[in-house]
Coordinates of C-alpha atoms and ligand atoms in Angstrom, one line a residue:
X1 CA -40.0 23.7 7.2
X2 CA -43.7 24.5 6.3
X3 CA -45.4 27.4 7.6
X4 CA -48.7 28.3 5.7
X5 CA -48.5 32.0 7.1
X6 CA -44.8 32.2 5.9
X7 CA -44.5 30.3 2.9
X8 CA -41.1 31.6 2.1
X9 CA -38.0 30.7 4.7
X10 CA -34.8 32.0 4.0
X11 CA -32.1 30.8 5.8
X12 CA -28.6 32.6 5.6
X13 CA -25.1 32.1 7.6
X14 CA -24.1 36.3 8.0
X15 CA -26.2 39.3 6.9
X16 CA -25.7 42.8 8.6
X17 CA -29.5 42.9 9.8
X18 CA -32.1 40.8 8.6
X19 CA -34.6 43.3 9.2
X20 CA -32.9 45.7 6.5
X21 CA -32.4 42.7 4.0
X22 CA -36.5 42.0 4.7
X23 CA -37.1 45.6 4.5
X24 CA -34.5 45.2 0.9
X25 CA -36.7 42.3 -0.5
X26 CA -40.0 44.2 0.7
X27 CA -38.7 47.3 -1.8
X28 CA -38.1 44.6 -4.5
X29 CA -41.0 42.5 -4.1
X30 CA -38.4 39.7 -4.3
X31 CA -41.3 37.6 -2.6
X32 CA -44.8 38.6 -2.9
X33 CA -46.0 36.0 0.0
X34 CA -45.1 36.7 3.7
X35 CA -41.7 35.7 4.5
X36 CA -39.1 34.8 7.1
X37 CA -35.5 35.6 6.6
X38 CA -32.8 33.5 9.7
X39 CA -29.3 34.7 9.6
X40 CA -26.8 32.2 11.9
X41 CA -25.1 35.8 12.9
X42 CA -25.4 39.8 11.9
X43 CA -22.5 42.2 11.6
X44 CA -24.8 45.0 11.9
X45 CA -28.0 43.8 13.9
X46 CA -30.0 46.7 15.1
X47 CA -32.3 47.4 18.1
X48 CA -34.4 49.5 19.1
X49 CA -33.6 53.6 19.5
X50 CA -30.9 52.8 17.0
X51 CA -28.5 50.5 19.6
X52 CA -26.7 47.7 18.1
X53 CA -27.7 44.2 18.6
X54 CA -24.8 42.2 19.3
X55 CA -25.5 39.3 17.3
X56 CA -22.8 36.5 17.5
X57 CA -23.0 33.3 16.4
X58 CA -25.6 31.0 18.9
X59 CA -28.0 33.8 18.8
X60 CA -31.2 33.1 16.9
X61 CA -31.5 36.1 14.6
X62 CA -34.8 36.2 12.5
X63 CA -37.2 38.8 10.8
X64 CA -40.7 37.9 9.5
X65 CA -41.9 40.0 6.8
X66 CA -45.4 40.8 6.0
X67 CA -45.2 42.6 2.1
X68 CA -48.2 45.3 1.7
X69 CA -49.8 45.0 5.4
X70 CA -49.4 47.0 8.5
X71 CA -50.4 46.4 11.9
X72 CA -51.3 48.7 14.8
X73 CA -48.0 48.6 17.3
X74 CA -49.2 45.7 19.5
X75 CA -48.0 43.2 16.9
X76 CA -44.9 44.0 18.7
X77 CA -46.4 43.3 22.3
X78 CA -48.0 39.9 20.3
X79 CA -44.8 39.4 19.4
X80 CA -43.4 39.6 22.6
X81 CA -46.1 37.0 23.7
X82 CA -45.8 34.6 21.5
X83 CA -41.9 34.4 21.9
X84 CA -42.7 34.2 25.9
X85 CA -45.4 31.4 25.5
X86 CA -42.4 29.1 23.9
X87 CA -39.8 29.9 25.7
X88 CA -41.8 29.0 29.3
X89 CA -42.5 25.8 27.3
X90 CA -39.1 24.9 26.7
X91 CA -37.7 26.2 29.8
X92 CA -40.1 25.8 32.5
X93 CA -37.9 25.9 35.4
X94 CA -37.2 29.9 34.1
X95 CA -39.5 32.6 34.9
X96 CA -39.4 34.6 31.5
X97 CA -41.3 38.0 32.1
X98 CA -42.0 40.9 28.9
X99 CA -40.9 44.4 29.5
X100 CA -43.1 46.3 27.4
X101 CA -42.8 47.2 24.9
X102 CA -40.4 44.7 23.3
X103 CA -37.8 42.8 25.6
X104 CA -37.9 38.6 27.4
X105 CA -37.0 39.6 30.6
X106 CA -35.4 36.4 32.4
X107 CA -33.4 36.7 36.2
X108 CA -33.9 40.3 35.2
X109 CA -31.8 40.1 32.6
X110 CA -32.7 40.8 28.6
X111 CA -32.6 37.4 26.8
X112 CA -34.1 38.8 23.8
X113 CA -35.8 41.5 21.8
X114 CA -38.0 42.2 19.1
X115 CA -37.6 45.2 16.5
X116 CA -40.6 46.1 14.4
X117 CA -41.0 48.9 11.7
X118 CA -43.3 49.4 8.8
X119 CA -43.2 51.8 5.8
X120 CA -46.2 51.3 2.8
X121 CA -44.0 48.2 1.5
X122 CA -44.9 46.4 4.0
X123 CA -44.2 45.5 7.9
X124 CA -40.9 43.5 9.4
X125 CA -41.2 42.1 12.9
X126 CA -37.3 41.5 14.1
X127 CA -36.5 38.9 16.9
X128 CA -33.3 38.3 18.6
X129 CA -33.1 35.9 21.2
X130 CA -29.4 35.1 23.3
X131 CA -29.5 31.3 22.6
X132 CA -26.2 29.4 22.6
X133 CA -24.4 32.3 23.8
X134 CA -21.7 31.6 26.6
X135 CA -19.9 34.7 26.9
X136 CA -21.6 38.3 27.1
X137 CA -19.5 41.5 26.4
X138 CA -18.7 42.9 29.4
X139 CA -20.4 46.6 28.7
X140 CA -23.5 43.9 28.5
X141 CA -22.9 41.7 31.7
X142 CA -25.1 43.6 33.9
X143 CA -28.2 44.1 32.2
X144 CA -28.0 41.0 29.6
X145 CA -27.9 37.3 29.9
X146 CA -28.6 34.2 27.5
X147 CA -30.6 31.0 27.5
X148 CA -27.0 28.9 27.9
X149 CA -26.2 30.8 30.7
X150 CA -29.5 29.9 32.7
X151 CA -29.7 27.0 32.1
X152 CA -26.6 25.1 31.1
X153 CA -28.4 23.9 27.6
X154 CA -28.4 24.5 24.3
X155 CA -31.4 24.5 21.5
X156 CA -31.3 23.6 18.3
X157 CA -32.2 27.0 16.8
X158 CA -33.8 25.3 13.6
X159 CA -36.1 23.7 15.9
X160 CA -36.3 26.7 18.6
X161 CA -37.5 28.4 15.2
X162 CA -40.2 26.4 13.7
X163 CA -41.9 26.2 17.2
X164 CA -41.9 30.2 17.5
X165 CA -43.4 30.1 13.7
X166 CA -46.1 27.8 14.0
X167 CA -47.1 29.3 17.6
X168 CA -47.3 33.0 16.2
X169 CA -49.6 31.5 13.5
X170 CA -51.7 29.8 15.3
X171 CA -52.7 33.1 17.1
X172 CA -51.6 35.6 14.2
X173 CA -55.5 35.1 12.9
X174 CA -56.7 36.2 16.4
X175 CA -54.7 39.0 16.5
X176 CA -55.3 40.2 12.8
X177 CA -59.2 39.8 13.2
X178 CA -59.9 41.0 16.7
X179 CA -57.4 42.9 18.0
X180 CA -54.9 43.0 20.8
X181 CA -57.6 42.7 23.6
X182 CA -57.8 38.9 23.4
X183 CA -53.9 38.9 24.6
X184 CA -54.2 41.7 27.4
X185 CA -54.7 39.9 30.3
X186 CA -51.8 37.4 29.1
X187 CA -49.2 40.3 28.6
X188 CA -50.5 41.8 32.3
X189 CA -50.3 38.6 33.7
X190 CA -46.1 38.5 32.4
X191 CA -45.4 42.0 32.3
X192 CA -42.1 43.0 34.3
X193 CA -43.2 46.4 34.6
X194 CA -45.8 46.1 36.5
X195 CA -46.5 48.3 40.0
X196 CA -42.8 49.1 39.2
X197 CA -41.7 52.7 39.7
X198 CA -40.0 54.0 36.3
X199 CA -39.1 57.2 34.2
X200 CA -40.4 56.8 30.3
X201 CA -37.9 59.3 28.3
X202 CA -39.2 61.0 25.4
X203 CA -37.4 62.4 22.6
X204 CA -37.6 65.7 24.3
X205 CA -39.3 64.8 27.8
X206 CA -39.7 62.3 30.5
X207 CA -42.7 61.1 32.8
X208 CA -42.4 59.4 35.6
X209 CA -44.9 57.4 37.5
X210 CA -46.1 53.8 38.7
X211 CA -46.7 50.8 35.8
X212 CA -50.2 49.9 36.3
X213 CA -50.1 47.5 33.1
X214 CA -51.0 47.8 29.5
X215 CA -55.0 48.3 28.3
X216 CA -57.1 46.5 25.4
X217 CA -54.9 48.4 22.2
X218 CA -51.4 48.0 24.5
X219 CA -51.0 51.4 25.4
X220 CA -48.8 51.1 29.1
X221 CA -50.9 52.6 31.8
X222 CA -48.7 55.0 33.8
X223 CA -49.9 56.6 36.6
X224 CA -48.4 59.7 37.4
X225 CA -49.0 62.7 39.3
X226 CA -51.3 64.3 37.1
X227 CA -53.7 61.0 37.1
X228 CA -53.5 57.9 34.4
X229 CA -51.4 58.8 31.0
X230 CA -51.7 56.0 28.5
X231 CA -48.4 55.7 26.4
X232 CA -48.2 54.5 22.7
X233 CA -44.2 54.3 22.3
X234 CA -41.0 55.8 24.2
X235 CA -37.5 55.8 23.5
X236 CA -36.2 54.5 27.0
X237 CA -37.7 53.2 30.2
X238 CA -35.4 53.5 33.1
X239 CA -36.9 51.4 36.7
X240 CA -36.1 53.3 39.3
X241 CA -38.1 50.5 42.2
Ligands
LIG1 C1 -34.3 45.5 20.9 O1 -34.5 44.9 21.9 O2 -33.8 46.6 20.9 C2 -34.7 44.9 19.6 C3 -33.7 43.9 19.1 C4 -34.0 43.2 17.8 C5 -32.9 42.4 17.3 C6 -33.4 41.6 16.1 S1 -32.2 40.3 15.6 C7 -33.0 40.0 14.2 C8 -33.5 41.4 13.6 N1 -32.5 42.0 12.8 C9 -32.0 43.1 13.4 O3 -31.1 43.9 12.9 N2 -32.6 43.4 14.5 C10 -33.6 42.3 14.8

């Protein structure tokens, strides 16, 4: 598989989390090129707010690394994009939507999830995405579902992969030149969230208002009782209509 953006793809049967082996080889400079690291299933797979990522095998489990660059946040909502853009391709009979600011929504259930974190080594972008997976644990049943289960059909998750690569580079430049404001009107046009009612929690605090979308640097657009609050990250976002 050739990628020019990531010239390096690693491809590995178990690893605890291929984000911290990327964020291992970004410490080493193991690679000094961007790279991709696929693991066939994680013993320790992590989301976001610390949560495990139950990562069996028939998941598709992959980080891409970026050594030496960062990004503002919205690489993650680019992310999301990009991962939504193939998966309507391949599945056009689902209606996949993005929860900001990082799960596929599909039936309103999570079918995947992107994990992103930077230090000055350099950036990792995680992706999981419930493939092959028949059975989800029951603590999960309610609130996640995979591509299998929708459908009845499995992907080759070689294949599923090198689509999801060459489709984030073809807009990666656009991205990295201009901005996130080129993929606004897309995300808004997906966005599960939307003129939903929700609480955001905080570390310490919650807000509570109506979804009005995401603007030009994907800041979410709450509108609350005190007027519009634009919000950069939050732990947890619970939908309440
Ligand atoms: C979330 O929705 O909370 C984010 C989930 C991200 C999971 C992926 S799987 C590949 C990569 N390695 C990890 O440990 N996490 C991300």
């Amino acid at each position: 598989m050739k990628i020019k953006l990531f010239p390096v793809i690693k491809f590995i049967k178990k690893v605890g989390s291929t984000n911290a082996l990327a964020h291992q080889y970004l410490e080493e400079s193991t690679f000094q090129n961007n790279f991709v690291i696929c693991a066939n299933e994680q013993t320790a797979g992590k989301g976001r707010s610390d949560r495990n990522w139950h990562s069996p095998i028939g998941g598709l489990y992959f980080t891409l690394a970026f050594p030496g660059s960062q990004f503002t946040s919205s690489i993650t909502l680019f992310t999301g994009i990009i991962i939504h853009k193939v998966l309507s391709s391949i599945f056009p009979e689902l209606s996949f939507s993005i929860k900001w600011p990082n799960d596929i929504f599909v039936n309103n259930k999570k079918v995947g999830g992107i994990l992103t974190s930077a230090n000055t080594n350099g950036t990792v972008i995680g992706i999981g995405i419930d493939c092959n997976i028949r059975e989800i644990p029951d603590h999960l049943k309610e609130i996640a579902t995979s591509l299998l289960i929708e459908t009845n059909r499995k992907v080759v998750l070689k294949n599923l992969l090198k689509i999801i690569l060459k489709s984030f580079e073809r807009d990666f430049y656009l991205f990295n030149e201009k901005g996130f404001f080129h993929f606004t009107e897309y995300f808004n046009n997906h966005h599960y969230l939307t003129q939903r009612k929700v609480i955001i929690c905080f570390d310490t605090e919650k807000l509570e208002g109506i979804v009005q979308g995401v603007n030009e640097d994907g800041m979410l657009i709450l509108e609350t009782e005190d007027g519009l609050q634009g919000i950069l990250s939050a732990d947890k976002i619970d939908i309440l209509s």
